Short mmCIF file of C-alpha atoms in Angstrom, two decimals:
data_model
loop_
_atom_site.label_atom_id
_atom_site.label_comp_id
_atom_site.label_asym_id
_atom_site.label_seq_id
_atom_site.Cartn_x
_atom_site.Cartn_y
_atom_site.Cartn_z
CA MET A 662 65.58 18.88 -66.52
CA PRO A 663 63.64 16.02 -66.86
CA ASP A 664 60.44 16.35 -64.47
CA CYS A 665 61.50 13.06 -62.33
CA SER A 666 58.32 13.79 -60.18
CA ASP A 667 57.19 11.44 -57.63
CA LEU A 668 55.22 10.46 -54.27
CA SER A 669 54.55 13.34 -51.71
CA LEU A 670 56.58 15.47 -49.29
CA GLY A 671 54.97 13.12 -46.33
CA GLN A 672 57.72 12.19 -43.82
CA CYS A 673 55.52 9.15 -43.02
CA ARG A 674 55.61 7.64 -46.76
CA PRO A 675 54.12 6.25 -48.50
CA SER A 676 50.47 7.68 -47.88
CA PRO A 677 47.77 6.53 -49.62
CA ARG A 678 47.29 8.98 -51.93
CA SER A 679 51.34 8.32 -52.44
CA VAL A 680 50.59 5.64 -53.33
CA ARG A 681 48.46 5.67 -55.57
CA ILE A 682 50.80 8.05 -57.54
CA LEU A 683 53.77 6.20 -57.43
CA TRP A 684 51.51 3.05 -58.87
CA ALA A 685 50.66 5.75 -61.80
CA LEU A 686 53.74 7.07 -62.43
CA LEU A 687 55.24 3.19 -62.24
CA ALA A 688 52.55 2.88 -65.06
CA VAL A 689 54.53 5.53 -67.25
CA LEU A 690 57.56 2.89 -67.14
CA ILE A 691 55.78 -0.32 -67.45
CA ALA A 692 53.84 1.28 -70.92
CA ALA A 693 57.25 1.64 -72.06
CA ALA A 694 59.34 -1.54 -70.55
CA PRO A 695 58.97 -3.43 -74.14
CA ALA A 696 60.53 -0.36 -75.70
CA ARG A 697 63.96 -0.23 -73.11
CA ALA A 698 63.66 -3.87 -71.51
CA ILE A 699 62.52 -7.17 -72.01
CA ALA A 700 60.02 -8.42 -75.14
CA GLU A 701 56.91 -9.93 -73.34
CA SER A 702 58.40 -13.16 -75.13
CA ALA A 703 61.24 -13.61 -72.96
CA ALA A 704 59.63 -13.28 -69.83
CA ALA A 705 58.73 -15.98 -67.84
CA PRO A 706 55.21 -17.85 -68.17
CA PRO A 707 52.54 -17.48 -65.78
CA GLU A 708 52.93 -19.65 -62.63
CA ILE A 709 49.33 -20.60 -62.90
CA ALA A 710 46.48 -21.99 -65.52
CA ASN A 711 43.56 -20.52 -63.53
CA GLU A 712 41.97 -19.38 -60.14
CA ASP A 713 39.73 -22.78 -59.49
CA TRP A 714 42.15 -23.53 -56.35
CA GLY A 715 40.81 -20.10 -54.86
CA LYS A 716 37.45 -21.01 -55.99
CA LYS A 717 37.21 -23.94 -53.70
CA ASN A 718 39.69 -23.33 -51.07
CA ASN A 719 38.21 -19.97 -50.09
CA PHE A 720 35.99 -20.71 -46.44
CA PRO A 721 38.60 -23.20 -45.53
CA MET A 722 41.15 -21.12 -45.61
CA THR A 723 39.07 -18.45 -43.97
CA LYS A 724 38.33 -21.27 -41.82
CA ALA A 725 42.24 -21.88 -41.28
CA ALA A 726 43.15 -18.08 -40.37
CA LYS A 727 41.20 -17.87 -37.50
CA GLU A 728 42.62 -20.97 -35.57
CA SER A 729 44.85 -19.36 -33.09
CA ASN A 730 47.69 -21.95 -34.00
CA PRO A 731 47.19 -23.41 -37.35
CA ALA A 732 48.98 -26.49 -37.98
CA GLY A 733 49.14 -30.21 -39.92
CA ALA A 734 46.11 -29.25 -42.83
CA SER A 735 45.40 -26.12 -41.66
CA LYS A 736 49.59 -24.82 -42.18
CA ASP A 737 49.58 -26.04 -45.10
CA LEU A 738 46.52 -24.67 -46.21
CA LEU A 739 47.85 -21.12 -45.66
CA ILE A 740 51.51 -21.82 -47.11
CA ASN A 741 49.42 -23.40 -50.28
CA GLY A 742 46.68 -19.92 -50.05
CA ALA A 743 50.03 -17.45 -49.86
CA LYS A 744 51.30 -19.24 -52.93
CA PHE A 745 48.13 -19.01 -55.09
CA TYR A 746 47.24 -15.53 -54.10
CA VAL A 747 50.93 -13.96 -54.93
CA ASP A 748 50.92 -16.36 -57.94
CA ARG A 749 47.74 -15.18 -59.20
CA MET A 750 49.21 -12.02 -60.21
CA THR A 751 51.15 -13.59 -63.03
CA ILE A 752 48.04 -14.30 -65.10
CA PRO A 753 47.77 -11.84 -67.82
CA GLU A 754 43.89 -11.73 -67.36
CA ASN A 755 44.42 -10.32 -63.94
CA GLN A 756 47.12 -7.71 -64.45
CA ALA A 757 45.20 -5.31 -65.31
CA ALA A 758 43.59 -4.78 -61.60
CA LEU A 759 46.74 -6.19 -59.47
CA VAL A 760 46.09 -4.10 -56.87
CA THR A 761 42.75 -4.82 -56.02
CA LYS A 762 43.12 -8.72 -56.58
CA THR A 763 46.33 -7.77 -53.61
CA ASP A 764 43.89 -5.73 -51.82
CA GLN A 765 41.35 -9.19 -51.69
CA TYR A 766 44.22 -11.29 -50.30
CA PHE A 767 45.08 -8.47 -47.89
CA ASN A 768 41.92 -7.46 -46.61
CA ASN A 769 40.31 -11.48 -46.15
CA TYR A 770 43.34 -13.73 -44.95
CA ILE A 771 47.00 -11.68 -44.19
CA TYR A 772 44.77 -8.66 -42.05
CA GLY A 773 41.12 -9.86 -42.47
CA PRO A 774 38.40 -10.18 -39.76
CA GLY A 775 39.57 -12.63 -37.22
CA THR A 776 42.79 -13.17 -38.75
CA SER A 777 44.87 -14.84 -35.62
CA LYS A 778 48.33 -13.78 -34.91
CA ALA A 779 49.87 -17.20 -35.47
CA ALA A 780 47.83 -17.38 -39.01
CA GLU A 781 49.01 -13.73 -39.51
CA ALA A 782 52.57 -14.59 -39.19
CA ILE A 783 52.58 -18.23 -41.53
CA LEU A 784 50.63 -15.67 -43.99
CA HIS A 785 53.53 -13.01 -43.35
CA GLN A 786 56.39 -16.06 -43.93
CA ALA A 787 54.90 -18.14 -46.59
CA THR A 788 54.09 -14.52 -49.06
CA ILE A 789 57.85 -12.93 -48.34
CA ASP A 790 58.95 -16.67 -49.35
CA ARG A 791 57.06 -17.05 -52.70
CA CYS A 792 57.26 -13.21 -53.59
CA LYS A 793 61.08 -14.22 -53.50
CA GLU A 794 60.64 -16.97 -55.49
CA LEU A 795 59.10 -15.25 -58.47
CA LEU A 796 61.39 -12.14 -57.75
CA GLU A 797 64.00 -14.33 -58.56
CA ARG A 798 63.16 -16.05 -62.51
CA ASN A 799 65.27 -15.28 -65.20
CA PRO A 800 64.17 -14.26 -67.47
CA PRO A 801 61.61 -12.32 -64.90
CA HIS A 802 58.30 -11.79 -65.14
CA PRO A 803 56.90 -8.69 -66.45
CA PRO A 804 57.60 -5.41 -65.14
CA VAL A 805 53.83 -5.35 -64.58
CA VAL A 806 54.43 -7.97 -62.36
CA THR A 807 57.43 -7.78 -60.69
CA VAL A 808 56.34 -4.03 -59.26
CA ASN A 809 53.53 -5.52 -58.11
CA LEU A 810 55.31 -8.33 -56.00
CA VAL A 811 57.16 -5.56 -54.59
CA GLY A 812 54.55 -3.63 -53.87
CA VAL A 813 53.21 -6.94 -51.68
CA LEU A 814 55.89 -7.27 -49.66
CA SER A 815 56.07 -3.51 -48.83
CA ARG A 816 52.63 -3.16 -47.55
CA LEU A 817 53.17 -6.57 -45.12
CA VAL A 818 53.35 -4.69 -41.82
CA ALA A 819 54.77 -5.89 -38.09
CA ALA A 820 52.11 -3.01 -36.48
CA LYS A 821 49.32 -1.27 -38.24
CA PRO A 822 48.75 2.61 -38.25
CA ASN A 823 47.43 4.41 -35.26
CA LEU A 824 45.42 6.80 -36.82
CA THR A 825 44.99 8.15 -33.22
CA LYS A 826 47.64 9.05 -32.67
CA GLY A 827 48.92 9.74 -36.34
CA THR A 828 51.82 7.29 -37.03
CA PRO A 829 52.15 4.72 -39.55
CA ALA A 830 52.78 0.85 -39.73
CA VAL A 831 55.62 -0.52 -38.54
CA PRO A 832 57.20 -2.13 -42.23
CA LEU A 833 57.44 -5.57 -41.91
CA VAL A 834 61.74 -6.03 -41.63
CA ALA A 835 62.17 -9.31 -42.63
CA THR A 836 60.72 -8.28 -46.41
CA ALA A 837 64.63 -6.38 -46.67
CA ASP A 838 66.49 -9.25 -47.90
CA PRO A 839 64.00 -9.65 -50.84
CA LEU A 840 63.97 -5.73 -51.65
CA ILE A 841 67.62 -5.68 -51.45
CA ALA A 842 67.65 -8.51 -53.81
CA VAL A 843 65.86 -6.33 -56.46
CA LEU A 844 68.35 -3.19 -56.21
CA ASP A 845 71.32 -6.35 -56.60
CA SER A 846 69.13 -8.06 -59.37
CA ALA A 847 70.85 -7.55 -62.89
CA VAL A 848 67.93 -8.54 -64.77
CA LEU A 849 64.60 -6.92 -63.36
CA PRO A 850 63.51 -3.40 -64.23
CA VAL A 851 64.30 -0.22 -63.22
CA GLU A 852 60.43 0.42 -62.61
CA THR A 853 61.02 -2.69 -60.34
CA LYS A 854 63.91 -1.42 -58.52
CA ILE A 855 62.58 2.28 -58.42
CA ARG A 856 59.71 0.73 -56.01
CA ALA A 857 62.21 -1.73 -53.93
CA ALA A 858 63.93 1.52 -52.49
CA LYS A 859 61.06 3.35 -51.85
CA ALA A 860 60.15 0.04 -49.77
CA LEU A 861 63.41 -0.25 -48.14
CA GLY A 862 62.95 3.88 -47.63
CA THR A 863 59.97 3.16 -45.38
CA ILE A 864 61.66 0.62 -43.65
CA GLY A 865 64.35 2.81 -42.58
CA LEU A 866 61.91 5.43 -41.59
CA ASN A 867 59.18 3.73 -39.80
CA ALA A 868 60.63 0.77 -38.24
CA VAL A 869 60.13 0.74 -34.53
CA ASN A 870 62.35 -0.61 -31.92
CA GLY A 871 60.50 -3.18 -29.29
CA VAL A 872 57.85 -4.03 -31.75
CA PRO A 873 58.13 -7.87 -32.65
CA GLY A 874 59.16 -8.11 -36.68
CA GLY A 875 59.28 -4.31 -36.92
CA ASP A 876 62.36 -4.25 -34.71
CA LEU A 877 65.32 -2.78 -37.28
CA ALA A 878 68.20 -3.68 -35.74
CA ILE A 879 71.41 -1.90 -36.95
CA THR A 880 73.23 -4.75 -39.13
CA LYS A 881 70.18 -4.68 -40.91
CA ARG A 882 69.81 -0.99 -41.44
CA ASP A 883 73.88 -1.37 -42.17
CA ALA A 884 72.83 -4.00 -45.20
CA ILE A 885 70.01 -2.19 -46.24
CA VAL A 886 71.80 0.93 -46.88
CA GLY A 887 75.27 -0.70 -48.35
CA ALA A 888 72.28 -1.98 -51.39
CA LEU A 889 71.50 1.80 -51.58
CA VAL A 890 74.92 3.21 -51.87
CA ARG A 891 75.54 -0.17 -54.27
CA GLY A 892 72.16 1.16 -56.29
CA LEU A 893 73.68 4.33 -57.05
CA LYS A 894 77.04 2.93 -58.40
CA SER A 895 74.99 0.15 -60.67
CA LYS A 896 74.24 0.31 -64.44
CA ALA A 897 69.97 0.78 -63.81
CA ALA A 898 70.98 3.91 -62.27
CA GLU A 899 73.38 5.42 -65.00
CA GLY A 900 71.52 8.03 -67.57
CA MET A 901 69.19 11.09 -68.07
CA THR A 902 66.08 9.68 -68.76
CA VAL A 903 62.89 9.38 -66.51
CA GLY A 904 63.67 6.18 -64.77
CA PRO A 905 66.89 6.30 -63.55
CA CYS A 906 66.33 9.74 -62.63
CA TRP A 907 63.01 8.46 -60.42
CA TYR A 908 65.89 5.25 -59.25
CA ARG A 909 68.38 8.23 -57.90
CA GLU A 910 65.92 9.83 -56.22
CA ALA A 911 64.53 7.24 -54.24
CA LEU A 912 67.73 5.59 -53.44
CA VAL A 913 69.18 9.32 -51.97
CA GLU A 914 65.72 9.70 -50.24
CA ALA A 915 66.30 5.80 -48.62
CA ILE A 916 69.78 6.72 -47.15
CA GLY A 917 68.56 9.78 -45.18
CA SER A 918 65.05 7.77 -44.27
CA CYS A 919 67.85 5.16 -43.36
CA ASP A 920 69.59 7.85 -40.87
CA LEU A 921 73.06 5.74 -41.08
CA PRO A 922 75.48 8.03 -42.37
CA MET A 923 78.48 6.02 -41.82
CA THR A 924 78.64 2.05 -42.10
CA LEU A 925 78.91 -0.26 -39.00
CA ALA A 926 82.54 -0.75 -39.99
CA GLY A 927 83.14 2.80 -39.63
CA GLY A 928 82.90 3.77 -43.38
CA SER A 929 81.57 6.81 -44.90
CA ASP A 930 80.34 5.37 -47.91
CA PRO A 931 76.63 6.21 -47.35
CA ILE A 932 77.31 9.94 -46.66
CA ASP A 933 80.03 10.09 -49.30
CA ALA A 934 77.40 8.50 -51.99
CA LEU A 935 74.50 11.62 -50.93
CA MET A 936 77.48 14.54 -51.16
CA ASP A 937 78.66 12.47 -54.82
CA ARG A 938 74.76 13.34 -55.97
CA MET A 939 74.72 16.52 -54.38
CA VAL A 940 78.15 18.09 -56.24
CA ASP A 941 77.90 16.97 -59.64
CA ARG A 942 76.23 19.60 -61.24
CA LYS A 943 75.39 17.02 -64.59
CA GLU A 944 73.38 15.56 -61.95
CA ASN A 945 69.27 15.86 -62.59
CA THR A 946 68.63 18.88 -60.02
CA LYS A 947 66.08 17.20 -58.16
CA VAL A 948 68.24 14.37 -57.53
CA ARG A 949 70.36 17.12 -56.26
CA ALA A 950 68.05 18.25 -54.10
CA ALA A 951 67.09 14.67 -52.65
CA ALA A 952 70.47 14.43 -51.92
CA VAL A 953 70.61 17.81 -50.05
CA ARG A 954 67.58 16.59 -47.84
CA ALA A 955 68.26 13.13 -47.56
CA THR A 956 71.26 14.53 -46.02
CA SER A 957 69.74 17.02 -43.79
CA GLN A 958 67.77 14.11 -41.98
CA LEU A 959 71.13 12.49 -40.80
CA SER A 960 72.53 12.14 -37.20
CA LEU A 961 75.58 14.07 -38.12
CA ASN A 962 77.88 15.32 -35.20
CA GLY A 963 81.11 17.44 -34.92
CA SER A 964 83.19 14.78 -37.05
CA PHE A 965 81.44 16.03 -39.77
CA ASN A 966 82.37 18.52 -42.04
CA VAL A 967 78.72 20.64 -41.54
CA PRO A 968 80.10 24.00 -42.99
CA LEU A 969 81.32 21.60 -46.46
CA ILE A 970 77.84 20.69 -46.42
CA VAL A 971 76.09 23.74 -46.03
CA HIS A 972 78.24 25.83 -48.40
CA GLU A 973 77.25 23.48 -51.13
CA THR A 974 73.47 23.02 -50.30
CA ALA A 975 73.44 26.38 -51.02
CA ILE A 976 75.55 25.86 -54.47
CA VAL A 977 73.06 23.41 -55.58
CA ALA A 978 70.21 26.53 -54.64
CA PHE A 979 72.48 29.24 -56.61
CA HIS A 980 72.28 26.64 -59.56
CA LEU A 981 68.64 25.66 -59.30
CA GLY A 982 67.87 29.63 -59.51
CA HIS A 983 70.17 30.28 -62.32
CA GLU A 984 68.77 27.16 -64.35
CA TYR A 985 65.44 28.58 -63.98
CA ASN A 986 66.29 31.72 -65.17
CA THR A 987 68.22 30.14 -68.13
CA THR A 988 64.92 27.78 -68.95
CA LEU A 989 62.54 29.07 -71.63
CA PRO A 990 59.17 29.46 -69.81
CA ALA A 991 57.75 26.84 -71.97
CA LYS A 992 60.43 24.31 -70.75
CA ARG A 993 60.02 24.83 -67.46
CA SER A 994 58.72 21.76 -66.02
CA GLY A 995 57.18 20.99 -61.99
CA ALA A 996 60.27 19.69 -60.85
CA PHE A 997 61.59 23.13 -60.07
CA LYS A 998 59.32 23.38 -57.39
CA TRP A 999 60.09 20.04 -55.96
CA SER A 1000 63.79 21.00 -56.19
CA ALA A 1001 62.85 24.20 -54.39
CA ALA A 1002 60.84 22.39 -52.01
CA TYR A 1003 63.39 19.61 -51.61
CA LEU A 1004 66.11 22.65 -50.27
CA TYR A 1005 63.59 24.27 -48.55
CA PHE A 1006 62.74 21.39 -46.37
CA SER A 1007 66.68 20.59 -46.13
CA PHE A 1008 66.63 23.43 -43.82
CA LYS A 1009 62.82 23.58 -42.03
CA PRO A 1010 61.57 20.13 -42.65
CA GLU A 1011 57.83 20.26 -43.78
CA ASN A 1012 56.94 18.06 -40.40
CA PRO A 1013 57.02 20.84 -37.95
CA GLN A 1014 57.65 17.41 -35.27
CA THR A 1015 60.62 16.04 -37.16
CA ALA A 1016 62.47 19.20 -36.24
CA LEU A 1017 61.87 18.31 -32.77
CA ALA A 1018 64.30 15.81 -31.08
CA PRO A 1019 65.22 13.17 -31.72
CA LYS A 1020 64.96 13.27 -35.07
CA LEU A 1021 66.27 16.99 -35.43
CA TRP A 1022 66.01 17.07 -38.84
CA GLY A 1023 66.63 20.17 -40.82
CA PHE A 1024 69.77 21.96 -41.27
CA LEU A 1025 68.22 24.99 -38.92
CA GLN A 1026 68.12 22.45 -35.91
CA VAL A 1027 71.78 20.93 -36.52
CA SER A 1028 73.47 23.02 -34.02
CA GLN A 1029 71.41 20.74 -31.21
CA ARG A 1030 73.47 17.80 -31.92
CA PRO A 1031 76.42 16.86 -30.36
CA GLY A 1032 79.79 18.88 -30.92
CA LEU A 1033 78.07 21.52 -33.48
CA ALA A 1034 76.32 24.55 -31.68
CA ALA A 1035 79.16 26.34 -33.00
CA GLN A 1036 78.02 25.77 -36.71
CA LYS A 1037 74.58 28.17 -35.98
CA PRO A 1038 75.56 30.83 -37.61
CA LEU A 1039 76.74 29.37 -40.11
CA VAL A 1040 73.86 27.63 -40.84
CA ASP A 1041 71.88 30.33 -40.23
CA ALA A 1042 73.46 32.47 -42.79
CA ALA A 1043 73.28 30.28 -45.28
CA TYR A 1044 69.34 29.51 -44.97
CA ALA A 1045 69.41 33.31 -45.43
CA ALA A 1046 71.29 33.35 -48.69
CA CYS A 1047 69.18 30.52 -50.24
CA LYS A 1048 65.56 31.67 -48.43
CA PRO A 1049 64.61 34.10 -51.43
CA ILE A 1050 65.80 31.83 -54.31
CA LEU A 1051 63.93 29.33 -52.40
CA THR A 1052 60.28 31.05 -51.85
CA THR A 1053 60.23 32.71 -55.29
CA LEU A 1054 60.60 29.64 -56.92
CA LEU A 1055 57.75 28.23 -54.80
CA ASN A 1056 55.44 31.45 -55.42
CA PRO A 1057 52.21 29.40 -56.85
CA ALA A 1058 52.49 32.42 -59.12
CA ASN A 1059 55.30 31.13 -61.30
CA PRO A 1060 57.40 33.78 -61.45
CA ALA A 1061 59.03 34.80 -64.78
CA VAL A 1062 62.44 34.81 -63.34
CA VAL A 1063 64.49 34.34 -59.89
CA PRO A 1064 65.71 37.87 -59.31
CA VAL A 1065 69.13 38.50 -60.14
CA VAL A 1066 69.59 40.36 -56.26
CA ASP A 1067 68.88 37.36 -55.06
CA LEU A 1068 71.24 35.03 -56.85
CA ASN A 1069 74.43 37.68 -56.54
CA THR A 1070 73.44 37.30 -53.01
CA ALA A 1071 74.19 33.82 -52.83
CA LEU A 1072 76.82 34.20 -54.86
CA GLU A 1073 78.44 36.70 -52.64
CA TRP A 1074 77.93 34.67 -49.61
CA LEU A 1075 79.35 31.47 -51.37
CA GLU A 1076 82.26 33.04 -52.11
CA LYS A 1077 83.27 34.28 -48.50
CA ASN A 1078 82.49 30.96 -47.06
CA ALA A 1079 83.85 28.37 -49.24
CA PRO A 1080 85.17 25.96 -46.26
CA ALA A 1081 89.35 25.19 -46.78
CA ASN A 1082 88.36 21.75 -45.27
CA ARG A 1083 87.37 19.77 -48.13
CA LYS A 1084 86.15 16.17 -47.06
CA VAL A 1085 82.86 15.57 -45.61
CA THR A 1086 84.54 13.39 -42.93
CA ALA A 1087 87.92 12.22 -42.18
CA LYS A 1088 87.90 9.08 -44.44
CA SER A 1089 85.54 10.79 -47.49
CA PRO A 1090 87.92 11.86 -50.70
CA ALA A 1091 87.82 15.62 -51.07
CA ILE A 1092 85.22 17.41 -53.08
CA PRO A 1093 87.13 19.81 -55.51
CA ASP A 1094 87.13 23.86 -54.75
CA PRO A 1095 83.95 25.25 -55.98
CA LYS A 1096 86.13 27.70 -58.32
CA THR A 1097 88.34 24.67 -59.72
CA ARG A 1098 85.21 22.93 -60.50
CA GLY A 1099 83.28 25.79 -61.89
CA ALA A 1100 80.27 25.42 -59.34
CA TYR A 1101 80.21 29.69 -59.59
CA GLU A 1102 79.73 29.72 -63.54
CA THR A 1103 76.60 30.45 -65.00
CA GLY A 1104 74.94 30.14 -68.70
CA PRO A 1105 73.47 32.80 -70.15
CA PRO A 1106 69.81 33.42 -69.68
CA ALA A 1107 67.28 31.66 -72.13
CA ALA A 1108 66.32 34.55 -75.05
CA ASN A 1109 62.99 35.10 -74.03
CA VAL A 1110 63.20 34.58 -70.58
CA PRO A 1111 61.58 38.52 -68.94
CA ALA A 1112 64.32 40.13 -67.74
CA THR A 1113 62.52 40.93 -64.46
CA PRO A 1114 60.28 38.90 -62.10
CA ALA A 1115 56.64 38.86 -61.87
CA ALA A 1116 54.70 40.63 -59.42
CA GLY A 1117 53.56 38.50 -56.47
CA PRO A 1118 53.26 36.89 -53.18
CA MET A 1119 56.65 34.63 -51.93
CA ALA A 1120 55.16 31.53 -50.31
CA ALA A 1121 57.16 31.28 -47.57
CA GLN A 1122 54.01 30.08 -46.17
CA GLN A 1123 53.47 27.49 -48.59
CA ALA A 1124 56.56 25.88 -47.17
CA GLY A 1125 55.91 26.40 -44.05
CA GLY A 1126 56.81 29.67 -43.26
CA GLY A 1127 59.56 31.91 -42.55
#
């Protein structure tokens, strides 16, 4: 499978390290953009010719940002300053150091020492407005610019992180609309859409009720999830190359982060979209595993067909083990371990705090949700069937094969526990029977894959224990 490795496994994404990794990964796509997307000659031109405005207005803008209630000329200066610092990203000479130049804007002005809350609010809105304008250009600016414009939006916060309590920054929900527009755009490249999907997922994950500017109302959450579902059906998400695979992974992760399995109108589109990715054997296995983990983070209740969900989860684990065994050692990428980790964390999340109320992430906690207490024995049995496969794949020693006995044990459980009800909700389309669609069939082993597993300790502790 393509190695669609991305950020980190941390739940309060994005961490500083994960942001650096994301920029590096997106840089790979950006470097290839002329061959895939819009030729530089067809891109939007720079918005400004030089940086003279910044040199002239640095001190006056700093002074205006410290005013308790900027108005008149001071307010205009802040708005023009926001426009300037966003526009300078479009200058070709700046594009090798956009993150550094963006840091200057954030650290010196938006969240600079002495910046008042009123000035911060003015800079927030002016920055959002200008990023939105530039992201709507057609033809668009080069990918390096559009990715960083989305990066600017994703860095605007309603409340800073609390390092003492270990809580992440509260994202600024006003950025959601321009980010949704990025997903819906017909002209922006896939690397820009990946960054926007990640940012929307962070809004869904870290928005906090009662925080001014960071309170994600249910209507906005519904709009975000709707855009993510549309993204999975879009042309940009089609194909098995690295870009579309990363995009689909980002989209399903974000749906899980938003925790809205049904739409406000009562439709089943969000959870159906995750199940579609989960059961499609032609899908990249890491994307399938990400869809499983996203589903394990949703607030399910007795109206959802949990037996079907965990059965399809076990099928993905079964397929992952066989895919590993039928892939030549030289061709095995880090995506196998990422996929195994996603599936393991679907039962036992990597951050134990998220397994507790109110989140209750992970299928092993599903029996604590309304109407699902009776599902505990089935979920525990599914975990027992999947765990040997997943801990083998998480072994740092890179096992030669997943033991056939473990695959057979999982298969036996699958054959005995296929639910008759094939709809995940009453409104969902039926998922074909696993035997009918060939879900239990496996390919022949690769010619030079060893027949016996390599010795070595299991990696259960690495993945969170037992």
